[in-house]
Short mmCIF file of C-alpha atoms and ligand atoms in Angstrom, two decimals:
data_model
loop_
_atom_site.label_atom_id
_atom_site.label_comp_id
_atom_site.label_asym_id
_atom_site.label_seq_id
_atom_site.Cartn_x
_atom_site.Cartn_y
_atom_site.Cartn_z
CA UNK A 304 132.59 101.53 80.83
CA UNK A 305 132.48 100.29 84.45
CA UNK A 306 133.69 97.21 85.25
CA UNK A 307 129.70 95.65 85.29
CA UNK A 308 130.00 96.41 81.37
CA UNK A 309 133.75 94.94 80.64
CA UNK A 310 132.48 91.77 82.62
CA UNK A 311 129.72 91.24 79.75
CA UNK A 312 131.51 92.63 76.76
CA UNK A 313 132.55 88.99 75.84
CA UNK A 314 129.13 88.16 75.73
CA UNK A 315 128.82 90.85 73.50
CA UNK A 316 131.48 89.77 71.41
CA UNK A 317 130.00 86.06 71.61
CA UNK A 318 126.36 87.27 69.77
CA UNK A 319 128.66 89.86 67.21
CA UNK A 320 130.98 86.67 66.03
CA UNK A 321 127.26 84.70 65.19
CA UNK A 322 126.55 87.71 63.13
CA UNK A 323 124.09 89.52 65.46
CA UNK A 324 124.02 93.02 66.99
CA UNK A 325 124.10 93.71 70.80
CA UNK A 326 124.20 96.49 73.22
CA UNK A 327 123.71 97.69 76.53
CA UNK A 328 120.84 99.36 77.35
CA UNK A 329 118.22 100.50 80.15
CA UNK A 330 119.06 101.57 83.34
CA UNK A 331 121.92 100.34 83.41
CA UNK A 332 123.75 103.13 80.84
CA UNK A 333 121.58 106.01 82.29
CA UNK A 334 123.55 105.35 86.05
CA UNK A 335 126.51 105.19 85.16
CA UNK A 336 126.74 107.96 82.69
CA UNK A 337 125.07 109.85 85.83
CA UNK A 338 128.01 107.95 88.13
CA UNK A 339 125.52 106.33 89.79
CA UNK A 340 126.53 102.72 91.44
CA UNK A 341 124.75 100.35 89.73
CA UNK A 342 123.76 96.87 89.97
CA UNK A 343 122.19 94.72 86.92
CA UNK A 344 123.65 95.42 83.26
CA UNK A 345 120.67 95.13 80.70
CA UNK A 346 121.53 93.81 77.01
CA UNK A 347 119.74 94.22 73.69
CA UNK A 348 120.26 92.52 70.77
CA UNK A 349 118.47 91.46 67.39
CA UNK A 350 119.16 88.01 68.10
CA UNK A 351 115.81 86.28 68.46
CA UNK A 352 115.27 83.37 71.75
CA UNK A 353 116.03 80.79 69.54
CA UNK A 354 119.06 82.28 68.23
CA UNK A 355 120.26 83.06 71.73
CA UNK A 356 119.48 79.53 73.15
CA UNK A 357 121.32 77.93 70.55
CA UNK A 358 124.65 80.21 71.04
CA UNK A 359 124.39 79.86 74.79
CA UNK A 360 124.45 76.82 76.49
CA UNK A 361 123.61 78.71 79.93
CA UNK A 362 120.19 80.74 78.25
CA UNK A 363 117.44 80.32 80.39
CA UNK A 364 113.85 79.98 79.83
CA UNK A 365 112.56 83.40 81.27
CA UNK A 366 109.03 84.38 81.95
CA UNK A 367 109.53 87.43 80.01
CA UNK A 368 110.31 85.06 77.05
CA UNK A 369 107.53 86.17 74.64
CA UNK A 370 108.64 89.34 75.12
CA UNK A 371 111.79 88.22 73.64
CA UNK A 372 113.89 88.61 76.99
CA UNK A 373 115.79 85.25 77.71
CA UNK A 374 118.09 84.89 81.03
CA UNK A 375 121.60 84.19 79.91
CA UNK A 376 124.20 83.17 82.96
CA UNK A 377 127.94 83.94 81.92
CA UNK A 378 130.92 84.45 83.42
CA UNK A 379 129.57 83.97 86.52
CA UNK A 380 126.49 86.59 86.52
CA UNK A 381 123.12 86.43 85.31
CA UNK A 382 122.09 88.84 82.38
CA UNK A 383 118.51 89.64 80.91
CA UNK A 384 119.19 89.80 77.05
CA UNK A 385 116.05 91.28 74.98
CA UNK A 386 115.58 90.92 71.14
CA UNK A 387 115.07 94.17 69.74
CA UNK A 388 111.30 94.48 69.62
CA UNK A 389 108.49 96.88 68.22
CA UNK A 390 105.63 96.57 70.74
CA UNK A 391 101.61 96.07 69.29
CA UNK A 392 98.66 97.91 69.70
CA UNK A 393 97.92 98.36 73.62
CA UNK A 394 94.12 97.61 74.21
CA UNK A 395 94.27 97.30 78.25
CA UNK A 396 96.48 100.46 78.96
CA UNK A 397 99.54 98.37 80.12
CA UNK A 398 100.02 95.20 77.75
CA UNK A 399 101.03 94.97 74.13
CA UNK A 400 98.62 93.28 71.99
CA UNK A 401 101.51 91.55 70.10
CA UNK A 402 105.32 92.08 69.76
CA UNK A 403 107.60 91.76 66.99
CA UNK A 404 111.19 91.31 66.65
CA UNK A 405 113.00 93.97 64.60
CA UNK A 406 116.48 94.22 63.25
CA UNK A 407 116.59 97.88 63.73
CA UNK A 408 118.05 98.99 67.09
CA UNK A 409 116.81 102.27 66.67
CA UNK A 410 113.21 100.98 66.61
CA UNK A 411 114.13 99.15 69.94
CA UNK A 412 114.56 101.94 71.43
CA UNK A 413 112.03 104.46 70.61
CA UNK A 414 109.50 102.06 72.35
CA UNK A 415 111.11 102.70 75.71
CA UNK A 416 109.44 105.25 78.02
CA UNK A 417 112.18 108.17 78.64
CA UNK A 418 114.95 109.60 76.78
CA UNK A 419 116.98 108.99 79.64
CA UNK A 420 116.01 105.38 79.40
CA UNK A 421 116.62 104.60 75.74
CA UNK A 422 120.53 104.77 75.36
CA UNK A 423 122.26 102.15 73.64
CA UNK A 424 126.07 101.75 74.27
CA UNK A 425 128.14 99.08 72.04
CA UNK A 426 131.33 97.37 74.05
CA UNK A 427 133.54 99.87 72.70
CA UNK A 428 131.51 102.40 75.16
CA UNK A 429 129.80 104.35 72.22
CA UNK A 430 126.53 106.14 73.01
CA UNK A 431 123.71 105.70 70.45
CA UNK A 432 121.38 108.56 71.32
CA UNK A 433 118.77 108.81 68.89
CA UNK A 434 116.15 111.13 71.47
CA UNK A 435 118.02 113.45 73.32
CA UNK A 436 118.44 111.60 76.27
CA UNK A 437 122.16 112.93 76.81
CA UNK A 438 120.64 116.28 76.89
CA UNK A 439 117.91 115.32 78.94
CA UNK A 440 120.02 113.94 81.54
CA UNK A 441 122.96 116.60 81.84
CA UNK A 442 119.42 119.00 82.51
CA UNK A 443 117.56 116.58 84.71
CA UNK A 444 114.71 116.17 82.63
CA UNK A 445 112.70 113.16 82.55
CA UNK A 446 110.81 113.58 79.44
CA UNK A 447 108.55 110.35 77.19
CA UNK A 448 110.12 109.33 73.97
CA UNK A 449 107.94 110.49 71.42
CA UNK A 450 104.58 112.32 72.51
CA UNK A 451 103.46 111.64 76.35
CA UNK A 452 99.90 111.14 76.04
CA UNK A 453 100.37 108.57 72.91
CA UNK A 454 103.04 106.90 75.53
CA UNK A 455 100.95 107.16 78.54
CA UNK A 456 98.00 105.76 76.75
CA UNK A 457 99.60 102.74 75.45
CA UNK A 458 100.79 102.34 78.80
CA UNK A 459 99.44 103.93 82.41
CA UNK A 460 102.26 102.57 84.46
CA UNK A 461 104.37 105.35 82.57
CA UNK A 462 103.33 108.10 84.48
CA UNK A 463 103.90 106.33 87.74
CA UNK A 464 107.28 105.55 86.04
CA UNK A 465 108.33 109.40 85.74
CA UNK A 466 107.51 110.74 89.24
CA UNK A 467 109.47 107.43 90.77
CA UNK A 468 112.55 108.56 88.18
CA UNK A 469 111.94 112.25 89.25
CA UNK A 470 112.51 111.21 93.13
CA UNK A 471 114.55 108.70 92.57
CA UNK A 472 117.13 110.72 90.89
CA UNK A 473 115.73 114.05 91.89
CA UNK A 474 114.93 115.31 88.19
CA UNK A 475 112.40 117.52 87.03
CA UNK A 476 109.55 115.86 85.02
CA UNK A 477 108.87 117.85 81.60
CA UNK A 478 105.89 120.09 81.21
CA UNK A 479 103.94 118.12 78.46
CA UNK A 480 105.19 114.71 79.90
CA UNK A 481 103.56 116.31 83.08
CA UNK A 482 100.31 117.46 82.16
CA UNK A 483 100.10 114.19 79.74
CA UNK A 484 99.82 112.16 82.68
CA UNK A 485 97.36 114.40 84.56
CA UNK A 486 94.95 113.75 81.37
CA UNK A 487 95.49 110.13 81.18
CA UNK A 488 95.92 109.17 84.91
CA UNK A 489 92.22 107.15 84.97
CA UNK A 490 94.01 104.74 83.20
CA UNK A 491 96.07 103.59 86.44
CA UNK A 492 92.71 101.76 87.74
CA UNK A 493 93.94 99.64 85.53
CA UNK A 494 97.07 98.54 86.82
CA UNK A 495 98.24 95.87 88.76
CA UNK A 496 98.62 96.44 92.36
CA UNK A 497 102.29 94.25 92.29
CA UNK A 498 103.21 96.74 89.67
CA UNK A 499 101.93 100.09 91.16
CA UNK A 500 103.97 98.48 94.56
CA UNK A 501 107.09 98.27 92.97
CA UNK A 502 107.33 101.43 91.54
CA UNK A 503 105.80 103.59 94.28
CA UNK A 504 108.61 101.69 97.04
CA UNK A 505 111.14 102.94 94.19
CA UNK A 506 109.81 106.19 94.57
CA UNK A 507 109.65 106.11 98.62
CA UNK A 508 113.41 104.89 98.53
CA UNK A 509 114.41 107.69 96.03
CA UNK A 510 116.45 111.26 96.10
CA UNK A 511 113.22 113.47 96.92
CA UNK A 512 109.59 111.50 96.96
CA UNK A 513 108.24 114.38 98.84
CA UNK A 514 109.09 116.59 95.62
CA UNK A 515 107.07 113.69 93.41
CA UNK A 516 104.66 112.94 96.00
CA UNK A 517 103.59 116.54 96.58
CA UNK A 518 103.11 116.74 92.57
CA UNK A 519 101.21 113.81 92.09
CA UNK A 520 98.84 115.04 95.42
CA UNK A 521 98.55 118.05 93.48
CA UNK A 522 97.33 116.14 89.83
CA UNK A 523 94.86 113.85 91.60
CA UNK A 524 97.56 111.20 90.98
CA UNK A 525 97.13 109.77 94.27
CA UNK A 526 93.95 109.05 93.86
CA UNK A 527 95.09 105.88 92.04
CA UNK A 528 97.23 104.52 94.40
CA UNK A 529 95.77 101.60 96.23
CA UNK A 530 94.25 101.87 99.42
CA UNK A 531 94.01 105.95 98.71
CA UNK A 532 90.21 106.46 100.28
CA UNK A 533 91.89 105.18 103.61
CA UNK A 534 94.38 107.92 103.71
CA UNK A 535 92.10 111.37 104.86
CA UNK A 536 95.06 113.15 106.26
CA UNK A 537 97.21 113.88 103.35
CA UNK A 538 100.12 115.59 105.49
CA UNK A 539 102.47 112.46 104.91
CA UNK A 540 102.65 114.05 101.23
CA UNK A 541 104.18 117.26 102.57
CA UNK A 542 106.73 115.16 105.12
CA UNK A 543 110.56 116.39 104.65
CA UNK A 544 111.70 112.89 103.55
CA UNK A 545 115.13 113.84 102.78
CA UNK A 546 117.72 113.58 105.53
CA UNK A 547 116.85 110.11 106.93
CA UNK A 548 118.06 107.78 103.59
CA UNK A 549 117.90 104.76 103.22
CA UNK A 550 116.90 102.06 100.45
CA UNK A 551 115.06 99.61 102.82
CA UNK A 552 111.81 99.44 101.81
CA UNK A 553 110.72 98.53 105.72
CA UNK A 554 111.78 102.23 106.50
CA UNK A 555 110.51 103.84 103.84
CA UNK A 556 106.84 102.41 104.11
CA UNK A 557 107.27 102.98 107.82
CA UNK A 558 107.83 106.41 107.22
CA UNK A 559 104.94 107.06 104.76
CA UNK A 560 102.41 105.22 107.00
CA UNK A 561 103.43 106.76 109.88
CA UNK A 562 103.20 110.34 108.57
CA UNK A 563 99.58 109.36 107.15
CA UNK A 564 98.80 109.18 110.37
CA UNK A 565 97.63 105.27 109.49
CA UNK A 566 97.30 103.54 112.43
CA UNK A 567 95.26 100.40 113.64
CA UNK A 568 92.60 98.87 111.72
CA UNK A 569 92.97 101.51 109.11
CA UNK A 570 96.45 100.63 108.51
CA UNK A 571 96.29 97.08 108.05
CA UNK A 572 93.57 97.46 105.65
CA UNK A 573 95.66 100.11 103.91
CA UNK A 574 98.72 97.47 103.40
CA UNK A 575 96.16 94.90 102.40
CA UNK A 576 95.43 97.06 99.83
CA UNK A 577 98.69 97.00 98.24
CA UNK A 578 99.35 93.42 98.66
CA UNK A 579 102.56 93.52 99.96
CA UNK A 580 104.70 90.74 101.44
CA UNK A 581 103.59 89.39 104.96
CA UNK A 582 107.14 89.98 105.87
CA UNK A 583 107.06 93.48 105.23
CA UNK A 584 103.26 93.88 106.39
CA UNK A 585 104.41 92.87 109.80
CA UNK A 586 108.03 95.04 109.77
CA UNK A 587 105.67 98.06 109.01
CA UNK A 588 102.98 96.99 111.58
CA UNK A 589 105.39 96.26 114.16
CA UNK A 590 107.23 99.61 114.16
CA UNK A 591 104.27 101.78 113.81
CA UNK A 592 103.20 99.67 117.07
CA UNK A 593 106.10 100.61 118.95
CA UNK A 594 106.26 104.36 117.47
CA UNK A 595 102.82 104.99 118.77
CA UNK A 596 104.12 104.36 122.58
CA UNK A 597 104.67 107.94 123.95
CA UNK A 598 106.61 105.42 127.33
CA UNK A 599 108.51 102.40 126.15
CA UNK A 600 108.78 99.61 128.59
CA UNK A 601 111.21 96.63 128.34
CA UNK A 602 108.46 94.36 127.14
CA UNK A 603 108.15 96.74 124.12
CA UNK A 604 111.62 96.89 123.30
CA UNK A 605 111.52 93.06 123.27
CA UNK A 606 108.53 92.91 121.55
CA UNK A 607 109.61 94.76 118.55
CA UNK A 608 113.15 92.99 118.56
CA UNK A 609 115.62 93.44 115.84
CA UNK A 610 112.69 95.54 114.08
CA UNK A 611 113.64 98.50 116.09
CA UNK A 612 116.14 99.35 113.79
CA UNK A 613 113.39 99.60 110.88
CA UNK A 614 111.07 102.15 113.42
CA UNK A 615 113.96 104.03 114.79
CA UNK A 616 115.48 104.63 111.33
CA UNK A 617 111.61 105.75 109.98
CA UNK A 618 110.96 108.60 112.28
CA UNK A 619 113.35 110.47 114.47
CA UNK A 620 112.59 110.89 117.85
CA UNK A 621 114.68 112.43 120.84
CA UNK A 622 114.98 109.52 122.49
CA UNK A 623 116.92 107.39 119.89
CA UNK A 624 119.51 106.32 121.23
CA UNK A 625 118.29 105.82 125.12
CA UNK A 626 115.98 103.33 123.36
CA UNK A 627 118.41 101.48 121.47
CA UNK A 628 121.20 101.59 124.30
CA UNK A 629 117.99 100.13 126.65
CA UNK A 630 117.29 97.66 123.76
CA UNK A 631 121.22 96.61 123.46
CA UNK A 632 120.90 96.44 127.80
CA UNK A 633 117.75 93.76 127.47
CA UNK A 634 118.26 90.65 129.55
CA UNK A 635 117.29 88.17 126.73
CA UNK A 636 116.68 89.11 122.90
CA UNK A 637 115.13 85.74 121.87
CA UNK A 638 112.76 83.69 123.81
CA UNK A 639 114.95 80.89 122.93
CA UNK A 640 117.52 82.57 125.56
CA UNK A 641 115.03 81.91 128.20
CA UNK A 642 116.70 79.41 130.67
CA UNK A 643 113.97 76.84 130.99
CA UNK A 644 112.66 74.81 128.14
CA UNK A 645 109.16 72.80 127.29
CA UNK A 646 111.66 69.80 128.92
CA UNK A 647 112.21 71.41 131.73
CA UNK A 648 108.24 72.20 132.40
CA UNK A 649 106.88 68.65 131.63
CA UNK A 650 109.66 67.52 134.26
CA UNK A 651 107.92 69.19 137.10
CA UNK A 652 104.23 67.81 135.54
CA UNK A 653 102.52 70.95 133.82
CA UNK A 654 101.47 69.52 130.47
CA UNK A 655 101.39 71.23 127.33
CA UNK A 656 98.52 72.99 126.55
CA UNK A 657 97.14 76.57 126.89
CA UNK A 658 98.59 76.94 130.37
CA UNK A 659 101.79 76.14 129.70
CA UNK A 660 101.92 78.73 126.97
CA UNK A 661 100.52 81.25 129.69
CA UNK A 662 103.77 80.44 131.97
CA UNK A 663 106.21 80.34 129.50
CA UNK A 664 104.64 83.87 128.69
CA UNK A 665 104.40 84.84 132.41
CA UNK A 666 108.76 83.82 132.90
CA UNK A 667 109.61 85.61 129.63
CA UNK A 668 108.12 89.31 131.18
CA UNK A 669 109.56 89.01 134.11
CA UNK A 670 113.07 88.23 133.31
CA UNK A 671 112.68 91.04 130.62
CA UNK A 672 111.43 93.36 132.78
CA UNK A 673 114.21 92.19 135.33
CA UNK A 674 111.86 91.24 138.00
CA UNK A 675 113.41 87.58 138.08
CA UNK A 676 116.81 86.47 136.72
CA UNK A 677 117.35 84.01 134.09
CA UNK A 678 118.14 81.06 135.73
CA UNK A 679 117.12 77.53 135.34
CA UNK A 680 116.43 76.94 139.34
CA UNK A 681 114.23 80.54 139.67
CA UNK A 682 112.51 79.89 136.76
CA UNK A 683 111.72 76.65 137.51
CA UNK A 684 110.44 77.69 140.82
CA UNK A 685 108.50 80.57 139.47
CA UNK A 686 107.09 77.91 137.01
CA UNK A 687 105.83 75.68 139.83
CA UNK A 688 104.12 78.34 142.01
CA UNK A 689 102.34 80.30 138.74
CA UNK A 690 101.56 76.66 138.27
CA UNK A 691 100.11 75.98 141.19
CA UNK A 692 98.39 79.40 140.95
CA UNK A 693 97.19 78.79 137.78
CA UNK A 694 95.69 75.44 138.82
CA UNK A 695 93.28 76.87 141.71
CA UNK A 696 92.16 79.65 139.35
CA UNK A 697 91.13 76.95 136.95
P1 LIG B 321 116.08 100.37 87.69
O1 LIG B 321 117.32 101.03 88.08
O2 LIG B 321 115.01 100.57 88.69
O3 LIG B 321 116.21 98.93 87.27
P2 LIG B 321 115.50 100.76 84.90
O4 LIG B 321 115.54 101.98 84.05
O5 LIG B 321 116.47 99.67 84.59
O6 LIG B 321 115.61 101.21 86.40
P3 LIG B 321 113.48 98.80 84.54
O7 LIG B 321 112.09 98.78 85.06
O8 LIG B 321 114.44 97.78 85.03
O9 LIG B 321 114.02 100.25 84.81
O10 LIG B 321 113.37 98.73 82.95
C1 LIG B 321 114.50 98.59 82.09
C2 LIG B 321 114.33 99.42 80.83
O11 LIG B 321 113.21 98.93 80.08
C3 LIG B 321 114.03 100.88 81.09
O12 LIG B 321 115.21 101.63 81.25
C4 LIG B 321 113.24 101.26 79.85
O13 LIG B 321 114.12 101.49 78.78
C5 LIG B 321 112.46 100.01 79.54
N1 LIG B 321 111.12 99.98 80.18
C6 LIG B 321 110.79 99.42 81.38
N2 LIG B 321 109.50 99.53 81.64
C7 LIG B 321 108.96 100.19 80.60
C8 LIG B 321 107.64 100.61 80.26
N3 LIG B 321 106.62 100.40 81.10
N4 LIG B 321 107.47 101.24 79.09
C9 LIG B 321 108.51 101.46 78.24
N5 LIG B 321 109.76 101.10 78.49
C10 LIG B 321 110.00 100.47 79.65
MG1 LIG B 322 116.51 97.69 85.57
#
């Protein structure tokens, strides 16, 4: 056990003494018996909410609650602790009807969606393997627990689940599992966009998405990703993603869009479509922008800003590091490095209002592009005669 695991064992040991069961579980025990670094340890017990908030001062209401998970914060971390659970009857392809609590860990764990995913390890770091998984995972198989179209049907996200595991750890999904999510992909219309999101940037950010990508091209998988109809250049599929890593969504999204060949219109009505973050909307937007130049100017350098490193790190181009040596070189990085303020302006009489915004504007490009320097008496003179320029043309 890693040192993630020994930190939680007294919690563990806190549920046993009450006379309840607890494990580890998840993801969690799949990385690191693959010596993968991992981050969040996932626990499992047949404790119900109310038994855990009245052992634990520190448990949490959590909006996973009714699905018996309950955020516990101990020794200094947070920890998602589950009751064992045996989920309903699925009516909208993604939700349990009902779930109820079970005593059985086994039962916990043959509702979880890959072998490789439904380990249980006690604090004394024994495996409970009740569906191959250890086999699974010394072949690199990522393969349902019990049969894949009963699994996939209950649930749609599932099959989006296995090709972001297949590139995120570069395994092989299993024939049946395979062709089980073919059949039952028209489910994923039902999905929820968030959902789709966060697996699909797990699968960008992964080992080999072009492996998984190129697959789910080739089952009419795609077809249920959001904004799909926009993409009619399906090259980005067949992209070499594998040399350029990185976990940063920014890049990753960058890179896909990019080799879709999405620009424009089309591609912010393609990232509308997946309701992403503003934040990362305009990361994406902004490096595709400054990709698309075939000559970068200083204004474009500034323009993009710290960003660069997202569009840089996306695509490789020969001139890498001329542009970030010339973006290191810039004169100011920040307009708030500009030596003249809105003080400074209303001194020498040009009130605020859409010309001053239009000399403020005027200063900044030509200190970046080095045709004045950045200080307070030449900008202040350059103010006065675009002001005075600016005044006739009015
Ligand atoms: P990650 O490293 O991305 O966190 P993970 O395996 O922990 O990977 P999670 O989405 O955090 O994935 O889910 C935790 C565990 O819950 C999984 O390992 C799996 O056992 C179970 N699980 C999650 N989503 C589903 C699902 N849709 N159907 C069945 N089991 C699921
Ligand atoms: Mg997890």
């Amino acid at each position: 056990l890693t040192n993630e695991f020994k930190q939680a064992i007294p919690l563990l040991l806190h549920l046993k003494e009450h006379g309840f069961q607890a494990y580890f579980v998840g993801g969690s025990v799949r990385d690191v018996l693959l010596h993968r670094s991992k981050h969040d340890v996932d626990i499992t017990t047949d404790a119900k909410p109310n038994e855990m908030k009245a052992i634990f001062k520190t448990a949490n209401h959590y909006s996973g609650e009714k699905h018996g998970t309950v955020l516990i914060f101990f020794a200094g971390s947070n920890y998602e602790v589950t009751t064992f659970r045996i989920d309903g009857q699925y009516l909208d392809n993604r939700h349990p009807e009902t779930v109820s609590f079970t005593k059985n860990l086994q039962d916990d764990l043959s509702r979880r969606d890959f072998t490789i995913n439904a380990f249980a390890v006690n604090e004394e770091g024994e495996l409970f393997d009740y569906f191959g998984g250890l086999n699974d995972l010394k072949n690199h198989i990522i393969k349902t627990v019990g049969q894949a179209e009963t699994r996939f049907s209950e649930d749609a996200l599932r099959i989006l689940r296995a090709f972001r595991f297949s590139s995120q750890l570069n395994f092989e999904i299993e024939e049946k599992t395979l062709l089980a999510g073919a059949k039952i992909k028209n489910n994923l219309a039902d999905i929820a966009v968030e959902r789709i999101f966060s697996e699909f940037s797990k699968l960008l950010s992964g080992d080999n998405p072009s492996k998984s990508l190129k697959q789910m091209l080739l089952l009419g998988i795609t077809d249920y990703l959001p904004g799909h109809q926009l993409i009619n250049d399906p090259s980005a599929l067949f992209t070499d993603f594998t040399g350029i890593q990185s976990t940063i969504d920014a890049i990753n999204w960058t890179r896909f869009v990019w080799f879709s060949h999405l620009r424009g219109e089309k591609l912010n009505q393609y990232l509308d479509c997946w309701k992403m973050s503003n934040h990362l909307k305009t990361q994406i937007i902004k490096s595709v922008n400054f990709l698309s130049k075939k000559a970068v100017d200083n204004l474009d350098l500034f323009t993009i800003g710290s960003d660069i490193a997202i569009a840089l790190s996306a695509v490789s181009r020969p001139d890498q590091n001329e542009l970030k040596q010339r973006y290191e070189k810039l004169v100011i990085h920040e307009v708030s490095e500009l030596q003249i303020t809105g003080f400074d302006l209303k001194k020498i009489g040009i009130p605020s209002g859409p010309i001053f915004g239009k000399i403020i504007r005027n200063l900044r490009k030509k200190v970046i592009l080095e045709q004045l320097a950045n200080q307070k008496t030449v900008l202040i003179q350059e103010a006065k005669n675009d002001f005075s320029n600016l005044g006739t043309i009015k």
